[in-house]
């Protein structure tokens, strides 16, 4: 039996997105890697070998420091907590931290076992005296003024200690891998360049540039997609039971999840990238474990989410089968998708996407890959609760009809939606027949996605 101590950033996506622009988030991504990356933690624990070591079984997830105790003395645990949180708090002053202590004969067992102890550390910045609000995050008091921004946009800003560090770590304004600080976006470019045809790419430097990579005459909107695996804890339990009986001992859970997540993400990016593109149409905010948080041009979101969700289970299922664990149910991944103008605050889009992700999981009880969505421009910013989430299977089954519907003009779709909502069936069908869409409308009515929702979904649908 060993003690496992996880020290992590609380709600990392909200901390990352606190800066209003990509530069601040890029800086945050580099800071988190610098603070929690395996090399940094190994260095931090030099001289502590007899008490604690980094838990290599857990793999690496940005924002989490997994440790295994070599001493079970409560006093040793609290010294380690202090040592590691002091390090994290100095590098991430605006982030809240949480430590969790569990026990098990290995990491997997400990992960699925009860919590022995849990502690929270508020952000260091929260302890600073109040003052003028930071111009970037508008959360913490500013401590210093600094010239920020490129060339003609350079201006004096009052920043908090957290945002000053973001600025320090953002690197040059660059979108190429070679000049980029280690972080999620660099991992994405590296992953892309490593797969055939090994074509080097850049990534967008601003939300506007990303939006402009979308449809030529309709390129102001983005979709922020938040995905998270379903029932990964249950998979851990099943794998451990099988391994206790001597089966599937080559299966490594964290490595397999990471492989499935990254491979599915790269497939999804490939699906939405044109052959002649020189820039990937994606901004990757966070990729860690079974979590994916990205923004893509609005019209590419459906194909992106569909590929990501389908492939995740395929890759994970293949790994299970290779390890002779084909009998185990393969977990799925669900998503929340929020369509929004590129100028609207990303942090709100992320919060809303998280809410829809939770709803998709809840409505399908985490048993199947599902997707819930909202269009902030048309639905407004408050969460829409009465639109049922759609399973990825139903999305795939309705794909031909949705594509057909997307080909119809916007006003034809709006009329159909109004009749579907308020008119009788006969009136709807008469109208559909008049405009030559009666067969399509009938198929949609008989299908799993209601006509009204189909019209909303195809507002942002890539047509040929
Ligand atoms: Zn700030």
CSV table of C-alpha atoms and ligand atoms in Angstrom, one decimal:
chain,number,residue,atom,x,y,z
A,1,UNK,CA,0.0,0.0,0.0
A,2,UNK,CA,1.3,3.5,-0.9
A,3,UNK,CA,0.1,7.0,-0.4
A,4,UNK,CA,-0.5,9.0,-3.6
A,5,UNK,CA,-0.6,12.8,-3.4
A,6,UNK,CA,-2.0,14.8,-6.3
A,7,UNK,CA,-1.5,18.5,-6.3
A,8,UNK,CA,-3.4,20.4,-9.0
A,9,UNK,CA,-4.8,23.7,-10.3
A,10,UNK,CA,-8.5,24.1,-9.5
A,11,UNK,CA,-10.6,24.6,-12.7
A,12,UNK,CA,-7.6,25.1,-14.9
A,13,UNK,CA,-9.7,26.1,-17.9
A,14,UNK,CA,-11.1,29.1,-16.1
A,15,UNK,CA,-7.6,30.2,-14.9
A,16,UNK,CA,-6.2,29.8,-18.4
A,17,UNK,CA,-9.0,31.8,-20.0
A,18,UNK,CA,-8.9,34.7,-17.6
A,19,UNK,CA,-6.8,36.8,-19.9
A,20,UNK,CA,-8.9,38.4,-22.6
A,21,UNK,CA,-6.6,37.5,-25.6
A,22,UNK,CA,-4.6,34.7,-26.9
A,23,UNK,CA,-1.3,36.1,-25.9
A,24,UNK,CA,-2.2,36.0,-22.2
A,25,UNK,CA,-3.5,32.4,-22.6
A,26,UNK,CA,-0.4,31.3,-24.5
A,27,UNK,CA,1.7,32.7,-21.6
A,28,UNK,CA,-0.5,30.8,-19.1
A,29,UNK,CA,-0.1,27.6,-21.1
A,30,UNK,CA,3.7,28.0,-21.0
A,31,UNK,CA,3.6,28.9,-17.3
A,32,UNK,CA,1.6,25.8,-16.4
A,33,UNK,CA,4.0,23.6,-18.3
A,34,UNK,CA,7.0,25.2,-16.6
A,35,UNK,CA,5.4,24.8,-13.2
A,36,UNK,CA,4.0,21.2,-13.5
A,37,UNK,CA,6.1,19.6,-16.3
A,38,UNK,CA,7.9,16.3,-15.3
A,39,UNK,CA,11.3,17.9,-15.6
A,40,UNK,CA,10.4,20.8,-13.3
A,41,UNK,CA,9.0,18.4,-10.7
A,42,UNK,CA,12.0,16.1,-10.8
A,43,UNK,CA,14.2,19.1,-10.2
A,44,UNK,CA,12.0,20.3,-7.4
A,45,UNK,CA,12.2,17.0,-5.7
A,46,UNK,CA,16.0,16.7,-5.9
A,47,UNK,CA,17.1,15.7,-2.4
A,48,UNK,CA,13.6,14.5,-1.4
A,49,UNK,CA,14.1,11.0,-2.9
A,50,UNK,CA,13.7,9.3,0.5
A,51,UNK,CA,10.3,11.0,1.1
A,52,UNK,CA,8.6,11.4,-2.2
A,53,UNK,CA,8.9,10.9,-5.9
A,54,UNK,CA,7.0,11.9,-9.0
A,55,UNK,CA,4.4,9.3,-9.9
A,56,UNK,CA,5.4,8.2,-13.4
A,57,UNK,CA,2.5,5.7,-13.6
A,58,UNK,CA,0.1,8.7,-13.7
A,59,UNK,CA,1.6,10.2,-16.9
A,60,UNK,CA,1.7,13.9,-17.4
A,61,UNK,CA,-1.4,16.2,-17.5
A,62,UNK,CA,-0.8,20.0,-17.5
A,63,UNK,CA,-1.7,21.5,-14.2
A,64,UNK,CA,-1.4,18.3,-12.1
A,65,UNK,CA,1.5,17.1,-10.1
A,66,UNK,CA,1.1,13.4,-9.3
A,67,UNK,CA,3.3,12.2,-6.4
A,68,UNK,CA,3.9,8.9,-4.6
A,69,UNK,CA,5.0,9.1,-1.0
A,70,UNK,CA,7.9,7.0,0.2
A,71,UNK,CA,7.2,7.9,3.8
A,72,UNK,CA,3.7,7.5,5.3
A,73,UNK,CA,4.4,9.9,8.2
A,74,UNK,CA,1.6,12.6,8.2
A,75,UNK,CA,4.4,15.1,8.9
A,76,UNK,CA,6.2,14.1,5.8
A,77,UNK,CA,3.0,14.4,3.7
A,78,UNK,CA,2.4,17.9,4.9
A,79,UNK,CA,6.1,18.9,4.3
A,80,UNK,CA,5.8,17.7,0.7
A,81,UNK,CA,2.5,19.6,0.3
A,82,UNK,CA,4.1,22.8,1.5
A,83,UNK,CA,7.2,22.3,-0.6
A,84,UNK,CA,5.3,21.7,-3.9
A,85,UNK,CA,2.5,24.2,-3.3
A,86,UNK,CA,5.1,26.9,-2.5
A,87,UNK,CA,6.7,26.2,-5.8
A,88,UNK,CA,3.4,26.2,-7.7
A,89,UNK,CA,2.1,29.4,-5.9
A,90,UNK,CA,5.3,31.3,-6.9
A,91,UNK,CA,4.9,30.4,-10.5
A,92,UNK,CA,1.1,30.5,-10.8
A,93,UNK,CA,0.1,33.3,-8.3
A,94,UNK,CA,-3.4,33.6,-9.7
A,95,UNK,CA,-4.3,29.9,-9.6
A,96,UNK,CA,-6.1,28.1,-6.7
A,97,UNK,CA,-4.6,24.7,-5.8
A,98,UNK,CA,-6.0,21.6,-4.4
A,99,UNK,CA,-4.2,18.5,-3.0
A,100,UNK,CA,-5.8,15.1,-2.8
A,101,UNK,CA,-4.3,12.2,-0.8
A,102,UNK,CA,-5.3,8.6,-1.7
A,103,UNK,CA,-4.0,5.2,-0.9
A,104,UNK,CA,-3.6,2.0,-3.0
A,105,UNK,CA,-1.3,-0.8,-3.9
A,106,UNK,CA,-0.7,1.1,-7.2
A,107,UNK,CA,-1.8,4.4,-8.7
A,108,UNK,CA,-4.8,3.0,-10.6
A,109,UNK,CA,-6.2,1.5,-7.4
A,110,UNK,CA,-5.6,4.7,-5.5
A,111,UNK,CA,-7.3,6.8,-8.2
A,112,UNK,CA,-10.5,4.8,-7.7
A,113,UNK,CA,-10.3,4.6,-4.0
A,114,UNK,CA,-11.7,7.0,-1.4
A,115,UNK,CA,-10.0,10.3,-0.5
A,116,UNK,CA,-7.9,10.2,2.6
A,117,UNK,CA,-7.5,14.0,2.8
A,118,UNK,CA,-8.1,17.1,0.7
A,119,UNK,CA,-6.8,20.6,1.1
A,120,UNK,CA,-7.3,23.9,-0.8
A,121,UNK,CA,-5.0,26.8,-1.3
A,122,UNK,CA,-6.5,30.0,-2.6
A,123,UNK,CA,-4.6,32.0,-5.2
A,124,UNK,CA,-1.6,33.9,-3.7
A,125,UNK,CA,-2.9,37.1,-5.5
A,126,UNK,CA,-6.0,36.9,-3.4
A,127,UNK,CA,-3.9,37.7,-0.3
A,128,UNK,CA,-2.6,41.0,-1.9
A,129,UNK,CA,-4.0,44.3,-0.7
A,130,UNK,CA,-6.8,45.5,-2.8
A,131,UNK,CA,-6.0,48.2,-5.4
A,132,UNK,CA,-6.7,49.2,-9.0
A,133,UNK,CA,-8.1,46.2,-10.9
A,134,UNK,CA,-5.8,44.4,-13.4
A,135,UNK,CA,-6.5,45.5,-17.0
A,136,UNK,CA,-6.2,41.9,-18.3
A,137,UNK,CA,-8.0,39.5,-16.0
A,138,UNK,CA,-10.1,42.1,-14.2
A,139,UNK,CA,-10.0,39.7,-11.2
A,140,UNK,CA,-7.0,40.6,-9.1
A,141,UNK,CA,-5.4,43.9,-8.0
A,142,UNK,CA,-2.8,45.3,-10.3
A,143,UNK,CA,0.7,45.5,-8.9
A,144,UNK,CA,2.7,47.1,-11.8
A,145,UNK,CA,2.3,49.0,-15.0
A,146,UNK,CA,3.9,47.7,-18.2
A,147,UNK,CA,4.0,48.4,-21.9
A,148,UNK,CA,2.3,45.5,-23.7
A,149,UNK,CA,1.1,44.8,-27.2
A,150,UNK,CA,2.8,44.7,-30.6
A,151,UNK,CA,4.0,47.8,-32.5
A,152,UNK,CA,1.2,50.3,-33.1
A,153,UNK,CA,-1.0,48.6,-30.5
A,154,UNK,CA,1.6,49.1,-27.8
A,155,UNK,CA,0.1,50.6,-24.6
A,156,UNK,CA,0.6,51.0,-20.9
A,157,UNK,CA,-1.4,48.5,-18.9
A,158,UNK,CA,-1.8,47.9,-15.2
A,159,UNK,CA,-1.3,44.2,-14.5
A,160,UNK,CA,-1.6,41.8,-11.6
A,161,UNK,CA,1.3,39.5,-10.7
A,162,UNK,CA,-0.4,36.6,-12.5
A,163,UNK,CA,-0.9,38.5,-15.7
A,164,UNK,CA,2.6,40.0,-15.5
A,165,UNK,CA,3.9,36.4,-15.6
A,166,UNK,CA,1.6,35.5,-18.5
A,167,UNK,CA,3.1,38.4,-20.4
A,168,UNK,CA,6.6,37.3,-19.5
A,169,UNK,CA,5.9,33.7,-20.7
A,170,UNK,CA,3.9,34.5,-23.9
A,171,UNK,CA,7.1,34.6,-26.0
A,172,UNK,CA,7.4,36.4,-29.2
A,173,UNK,CA,4.2,37.0,-31.2
A,174,UNK,CA,4.6,33.9,-33.2
A,175,UNK,CA,2.6,31.1,-34.6
A,176,UNK,CA,5.3,28.7,-35.7
A,177,UNK,CA,6.4,25.8,-33.6
A,178,UNK,CA,10.1,26.5,-33.5
A,179,UNK,CA,9.7,29.8,-31.8
A,180,UNK,CA,6.9,28.8,-29.5
A,181,UNK,CA,7.3,28.1,-25.8
A,182,UNK,CA,6.4,24.6,-24.6
A,183,UNK,CA,2.7,24.3,-24.1
A,184,UNK,CA,-0.5,22.9,-25.7
A,185,UNK,CA,-0.3,24.7,-29.0
A,186,UNK,CA,3.3,23.6,-29.5
A,187,UNK,CA,2.3,20.0,-28.7
A,188,UNK,CA,-0.4,20.3,-31.3
A,189,UNK,CA,1.9,21.6,-34.0
A,190,UNK,CA,4.5,18.9,-33.2
A,191,UNK,CA,1.8,16.2,-33.3
A,192,UNK,CA,0.6,17.5,-36.7
A,193,UNK,CA,4.1,17.7,-38.2
A,194,UNK,CA,4.9,14.1,-37.0
A,195,UNK,CA,2.0,12.6,-39.0
A,196,UNK,CA,2.1,12.1,-42.7
A,197,UNK,CA,2.5,14.0,-44.9
A,198,UNK,CA,4.5,15.8,-42.3
A,199,UNK,CA,3.5,19.3,-43.5
A,200,UNK,CA,4.7,22.2,-41.3
A,201,UNK,CA,1.9,24.5,-40.3
A,202,UNK,CA,1.3,27.7,-38.3
A,203,UNK,CA,-1.5,28.4,-35.8
A,204,UNK,CA,-3.7,31.5,-35.6
A,205,UNK,CA,-2.4,34.3,-33.4
A,206,UNK,CA,-5.8,35.9,-32.6
A,207,UNK,CA,-9.4,34.9,-32.5
A,208,UNK,CA,-10.1,37.1,-35.5
A,209,UNK,CA,-7.5,35.3,-37.6
A,210,UNK,CA,-9.0,32.0,-36.6
A,211,UNK,CA,-12.5,33.1,-37.6
A,212,UNK,CA,-11.2,34.4,-40.9
A,213,UNK,CA,-10.0,30.9,-41.7
A,214,UNK,CA,-13.7,29.9,-41.9
A,215,UNK,CA,-16.2,30.3,-44.7
A,216,UNK,CA,-15.2,33.2,-46.9
A,217,UNK,CA,-18.4,35.2,-46.8
A,218,UNK,CA,-19.4,34.3,-43.2
A,219,UNK,CA,-16.2,34.4,-41.2
A,220,UNK,CA,-16.9,36.2,-38.0
A,221,UNK,CA,-17.9,33.3,-35.7
A,222,UNK,CA,-16.1,30.6,-33.8
A,223,UNK,CA,-17.2,27.5,-32.0
A,224,UNK,CA,-15.6,26.7,-28.7
A,225,UNK,CA,-15.6,23.0,-28.1
A,226,UNK,CA,-15.1,21.4,-24.7
A,227,UNK,CA,-14.8,17.6,-24.6
A,228,UNK,CA,-14.3,15.2,-21.7
A,229,UNK,CA,-14.3,11.4,-21.5
A,230,UNK,CA,-17.2,9.5,-20.0
A,231,UNK,CA,-16.8,6.9,-17.2
A,232,UNK,CA,-13.0,6.9,-17.3
A,233,UNK,CA,-13.1,6.0,-13.6
A,234,UNK,CA,-15.2,2.9,-14.4
A,235,UNK,CA,-12.7,1.9,-17.0
A,236,UNK,CA,-9.9,2.1,-14.4
A,237,UNK,CA,-11.9,-0.2,-12.1
A,238,UNK,CA,-12.5,-2.8,-14.9
A,239,UNK,CA,-8.9,-2.7,-16.0
A,240,UNK,CA,-7.6,-3.1,-12.5
A,241,UNK,CA,-9.9,-6.1,-11.9
A,242,UNK,CA,-8.7,-7.7,-15.1
A,243,UNK,CA,-5.1,-7.0,-14.2
A,244,UNK,CA,-5.6,-8.5,-10.7
A,245,UNK,CA,-6.6,-11.7,-12.5
A,246,UNK,CA,-3.4,-11.5,-14.7
A,247,UNK,CA,-5.1,-10.2,-17.8
A,248,UNK,CA,-4.3,-7.1,-19.9
A,249,UNK,CA,-1.2,-6.3,-17.8
A,250,UNK,CA,0.4,-4.5,-20.7
A,251,UNK,CA,-2.5,-1.9,-20.8
A,252,UNK,CA,-1.4,1.5,-19.4
A,253,UNK,CA,-4.4,3.6,-18.6
A,254,UNK,CA,-3.0,7.2,-18.6
A,255,UNK,CA,-0.8,6.5,-21.7
A,256,UNK,CA,-3.8,4.9,-23.6
A,257,UNK,CA,-6.1,7.8,-22.7
A,258,UNK,CA,-3.5,10.4,-23.8
A,259,UNK,CA,-2.9,8.5,-27.1
A,260,UNK,CA,-6.7,8.3,-27.8
A,261,UNK,CA,-7.2,12.0,-27.0
A,262,UNK,CA,-4.4,13.3,-29.1
A,263,UNK,CA,-4.9,11.0,-32.0
A,264,UNK,CA,-8.6,11.8,-32.1
A,265,UNK,CA,-7.9,15.5,-31.8
A,266,UNK,CA,-5.4,15.4,-34.7
A,267,UNK,CA,-7.8,13.4,-36.8
A,268,UNK,CA,-10.5,16.0,-36.1
A,269,UNK,CA,-8.2,18.9,-36.9
A,270,UNK,CA,-7.3,17.1,-40.2
A,271,UNK,CA,-11.0,16.7,-41.1
A,272,UNK,CA,-11.5,20.5,-40.9
A,273,UNK,CA,-8.2,21.5,-42.5
A,274,UNK,CA,-8.2,22.2,-46.3
A,275,UNK,CA,-5.5,20.5,-48.4
A,276,UNK,CA,-4.0,23.9,-49.4
A,277,UNK,CA,-4.0,25.4,-45.9
A,278,UNK,CA,-0.9,26.8,-44.3
A,279,UNK,CA,-2.5,27.5,-41.0
A,280,UNK,CA,-4.4,25.0,-38.8
A,281,UNK,CA,-8.0,26.2,-38.2
A,282,UNK,CA,-7.8,25.7,-34.5
A,283,UNK,CA,-6.7,27.3,-31.3
A,284,UNK,CA,-6.0,24.6,-28.7
A,285,UNK,CA,-6.5,26.1,-25.2
A,286,UNK,CA,-6.1,22.9,-23.2
A,287,UNK,CA,-5.5,19.2,-23.9
A,288,UNK,CA,-4.8,17.0,-21.0
A,289,UNK,CA,-5.8,13.4,-20.1
A,290,UNK,CA,-9.3,13.0,-21.6
A,291,UNK,CA,-10.0,16.8,-21.7
A,292,UNK,CA,-10.0,18.8,-24.9
A,293,UNK,CA,-10.8,22.5,-25.0
A,294,UNK,CA,-10.4,24.2,-28.4
A,295,UNK,CA,-11.9,26.9,-30.6
A,296,UNK,CA,-12.5,26.4,-34.4
A,297,UNK,CA,-14.2,28.4,-37.1
A,298,UNK,CA,-18.0,28.0,-36.5
A,299,UNK,CA,-18.9,26.1,-39.7
A,300,UNK,CA,-16.3,23.4,-38.9
A,301,UNK,CA,-17.5,22.6,-35.4
A,302,UNK,CA,-19.9,19.8,-36.3
A,303,UNK,CA,-17.4,17.8,-38.4
A,304,UNK,CA,-14.7,18.5,-35.8
A,305,UNK,CA,-16.8,17.2,-32.8
A,306,UNK,CA,-18.1,14.2,-34.8
A,307,UNK,CA,-14.6,13.1,-35.7
A,308,UNK,CA,-13.2,13.7,-32.3
A,309,UNK,CA,-15.9,11.8,-30.5
A,310,UNK,CA,-16.0,8.9,-32.9
A,311,UNK,CA,-12.2,8.4,-33.1
A,312,UNK,CA,-11.6,8.7,-29.4
A,313,UNK,CA,-13.5,5.5,-28.7
A,314,UNK,CA,-12.0,3.8,-31.7
A,315,UNK,CA,-8.4,4.5,-30.6
A,316,UNK,CA,-9.1,3.6,-27.0
A,317,UNK,CA,-11.0,0.4,-28.1
A,318,UNK,CA,-8.0,-0.6,-30.3
A,319,UNK,CA,-5.6,-0.2,-27.3
A,320,UNK,CA,-7.9,-2.3,-25.1
A,321,UNK,CA,-8.1,-5.0,-27.8
A,322,UNK,CA,-4.3,-5.0,-28.3
A,323,UNK,CA,-3.9,-5.7,-24.6
A,324,UNK,CA,-6.5,-8.6,-24.7
A,325,UNK,CA,-9.1,-6.5,-22.9
A,326,UNK,CA,-11.6,-6.4,-25.8
A,327,UNK,CA,-14.4,-7.4,-23.4
A,328,UNK,CA,-14.2,-4.2,-21.5
A,329,UNK,CA,-16.7,-1.5,-22.5
A,330,UNK,CA,-14.8,1.3,-24.3
A,331,UNK,CA,-15.5,4.7,-22.8
A,332,UNK,CA,-16.9,7.5,-24.9
A,333,UNK,CA,-16.3,11.3,-24.9
A,334,UNK,CA,-19.0,14.0,-24.8
A,335,UNK,CA,-18.8,17.6,-25.8
A,336,UNK,CA,-20.3,21.0,-25.2
A,337,UNK,CA,-20.2,23.3,-28.2
A,338,UNK,CA,-20.8,27.1,-28.1
A,339,UNK,CA,-21.0,29.2,-31.2
A,340,UNK,CA,-20.0,32.9,-30.6
A,341,UNK,CA,-18.7,36.0,-32.3
A,342,UNK,CA,-14.9,36.1,-32.3
A,343,UNK,CA,-15.0,39.3,-30.3
A,344,UNK,CA,-17.2,38.0,-27.5
A,345,UNK,CA,-15.3,37.0,-24.4
A,346,UNK,CA,-13.8,33.5,-24.6
A,347,UNK,CA,-14.0,33.0,-20.9
A,348,UNK,CA,-17.9,33.2,-21.1
A,349,UNK,CA,-17.9,30.8,-24.1
A,350,UNK,CA,-15.8,28.3,-22.1
A,351,UNK,CA,-18.0,28.5,-19.0
A,352,UNK,CA,-21.1,27.9,-21.2
A,353,UNK,CA,-19.4,25.1,-23.1
A,354,UNK,CA,-18.6,23.5,-19.8
A,355,UNK,CA,-22.2,23.7,-18.7
A,356,UNK,CA,-23.4,22.1,-21.9
A,357,UNK,CA,-20.8,19.4,-21.6
A,358,UNK,CA,-22.1,18.5,-18.2
A,359,UNK,CA,-25.7,18.5,-19.5
A,360,UNK,CA,-24.7,16.2,-22.4
A,361,UNK,CA,-23.1,13.8,-19.9
A,362,UNK,CA,-26.1,14.0,-17.6
A,363,UNK,CA,-28.8,13.5,-20.2
A,364,UNK,CA,-27.1,10.5,-21.6
A,365,UNK,CA,-25.9,9.3,-18.2
A,366,UNK,CA,-22.3,9.2,-19.5
A,367,UNK,CA,-23.2,6.0,-21.4
A,368,UNK,CA,-22.8,7.3,-24.9
A,369,UNK,CA,-21.0,10.0,-26.8
A,370,UNK,CA,-23.3,13.0,-26.8
A,371,UNK,CA,-23.2,16.7,-27.7
A,372,UNK,CA,-25.1,19.7,-26.3
A,373,UNK,CA,-24.8,23.1,-28.0
A,374,UNK,CA,-25.8,26.7,-27.9
A,375,UNK,CA,-25.5,29.6,-30.3
A,376,UNK,CA,-24.8,32.7,-28.3
A,377,UNK,CA,-25.6,35.1,-31.2
A,378,UNK,CA,-29.1,33.6,-31.8
A,379,UNK,CA,-30.0,32.1,-28.4
A,380,UNK,CA,-28.4,34.8,-26.2
A,381,UNK,CA,-25.8,34.4,-23.5
A,382,UNK,CA,-27.9,32.7,-20.8
A,383,UNK,CA,-27.7,28.9,-20.8
A,384,UNK,CA,-30.4,27.2,-22.9
A,385,UNK,CA,-31.7,24.2,-21.0
A,386,UNK,CA,-34.6,23.0,-23.1
A,387,UNK,CA,-32.8,21.8,-26.2
A,388,UNK,CA,-32.0,18.1,-25.8
A,389,UNK,CA,-28.4,17.0,-26.3
A,390,UNK,CA,-27.9,14.8,-29.3
A,391,UNK,CA,-26.0,11.5,-29.3
A,392,UNK,CA,-23.1,11.3,-31.8
A,393,UNK,CA,-24.8,8.2,-33.3
A,394,UNK,CA,-27.9,10.2,-34.0
A,395,UNK,CA,-25.8,13.0,-35.4
A,396,UNK,CA,-24.1,10.7,-37.8
A,397,UNK,CA,-27.4,9.0,-38.8
A,398,UNK,CA,-28.9,12.5,-39.6
A,399,UNK,CA,-25.8,13.8,-41.4
A,400,UNK,CA,-27.1,13.5,-45.0
A,401,UNK,CA,-30.4,15.2,-44.1
A,402,UNK,CA,-28.6,17.9,-42.1
A,403,UNK,CA,-26.3,18.6,-45.0
A,404,UNK,CA,-29.2,18.8,-47.4
A,405,UNK,CA,-31.0,21.2,-45.1
A,406,UNK,CA,-27.9,23.3,-44.8
A,407,UNK,CA,-27.8,23.7,-48.6
A,408,UNK,CA,-31.3,25.4,-48.5
A,409,UNK,CA,-31.2,29.1,-48.0
A,410,UNK,CA,-31.4,30.7,-44.6
A,411,UNK,CA,-34.9,32.0,-45.1
A,412,UNK,CA,-36.3,28.7,-46.3
A,413,UNK,CA,-34.9,27.1,-43.2
A,414,UNK,CA,-36.3,29.8,-40.9
A,415,UNK,CA,-39.8,29.3,-42.5
A,416,UNK,CA,-39.6,25.6,-41.9
A,417,UNK,CA,-38.5,26.1,-38.3
A,418,UNK,CA,-41.4,28.5,-37.6
A,419,UNK,CA,-43.9,26.1,-39.1
A,420,UNK,CA,-42.4,23.1,-37.2
A,421,UNK,CA,-42.7,25.1,-34.0
A,422,UNK,CA,-46.1,26.8,-34.4
A,423,UNK,CA,-48.0,25.4,-37.4
A,424,UNK,CA,-49.7,22.1,-37.8
A,425,UNK,CA,-48.2,19.1,-39.5
A,426,UNK,CA,-50.4,19.4,-42.6
A,427,UNK,CA,-49.4,23.1,-43.0
A,428,UNK,CA,-45.7,22.3,-42.6
A,429,UNK,CA,-45.9,19.5,-45.2
A,430,UNK,CA,-47.9,21.6,-47.7
A,431,UNK,CA,-45.2,24.3,-47.4
A,432,UNK,CA,-42.4,21.8,-47.7
A,433,UNK,CA,-44.0,20.3,-50.8
A,434,UNK,CA,-44.4,23.8,-52.4
A,435,UNK,CA,-40.6,24.4,-52.1
A,436,UNK,CA,-39.7,20.9,-53.1
A,437,UNK,CA,-38.4,19.7,-49.7
A,438,UNK,CA,-41.3,17.4,-48.6
A,439,UNK,CA,-39.1,14.3,-48.8
A,440,UNK,CA,-36.3,15.8,-46.8
A,441,UNK,CA,-38.7,17.2,-44.2
A,442,UNK,CA,-40.4,13.9,-43.8
A,443,UNK,CA,-37.1,12.1,-43.3
A,444,UNK,CA,-36.1,14.7,-40.7
A,445,UNK,CA,-39.5,14.4,-38.9
A,446,UNK,CA,-39.0,10.6,-38.8
A,447,UNK,CA,-35.4,10.9,-37.7
A,448,UNK,CA,-33.8,11.4,-34.3
A,449,UNK,CA,-33.1,15.1,-34.6
A,450,UNK,CA,-36.2,17.3,-34.6
A,451,UNK,CA,-36.7,19.6,-37.5
A,452,UNK,CA,-36.6,22.7,-35.3
A,453,UNK,CA,-33.2,21.7,-33.8
A,454,UNK,CA,-31.9,20.6,-37.2
A,455,UNK,CA,-32.5,24.2,-38.5
A,456,UNK,CA,-30.5,25.6,-35.6
A,457,UNK,CA,-27.7,23.1,-36.1
A,458,UNK,CA,-27.4,23.9,-39.8
A,459,UNK,CA,-27.0,27.6,-39.2
A,460,UNK,CA,-23.4,26.8,-38.8
A,461,UNK,CA,-22.8,23.9,-41.2
A,462,UNK,CA,-20.1,23.7,-43.8
A,463,UNK,CA,-21.7,23.3,-47.2
A,464,UNK,CA,-19.8,22.0,-50.2
B,1,LIG,ZN1,-4.5,40.0,-14.0
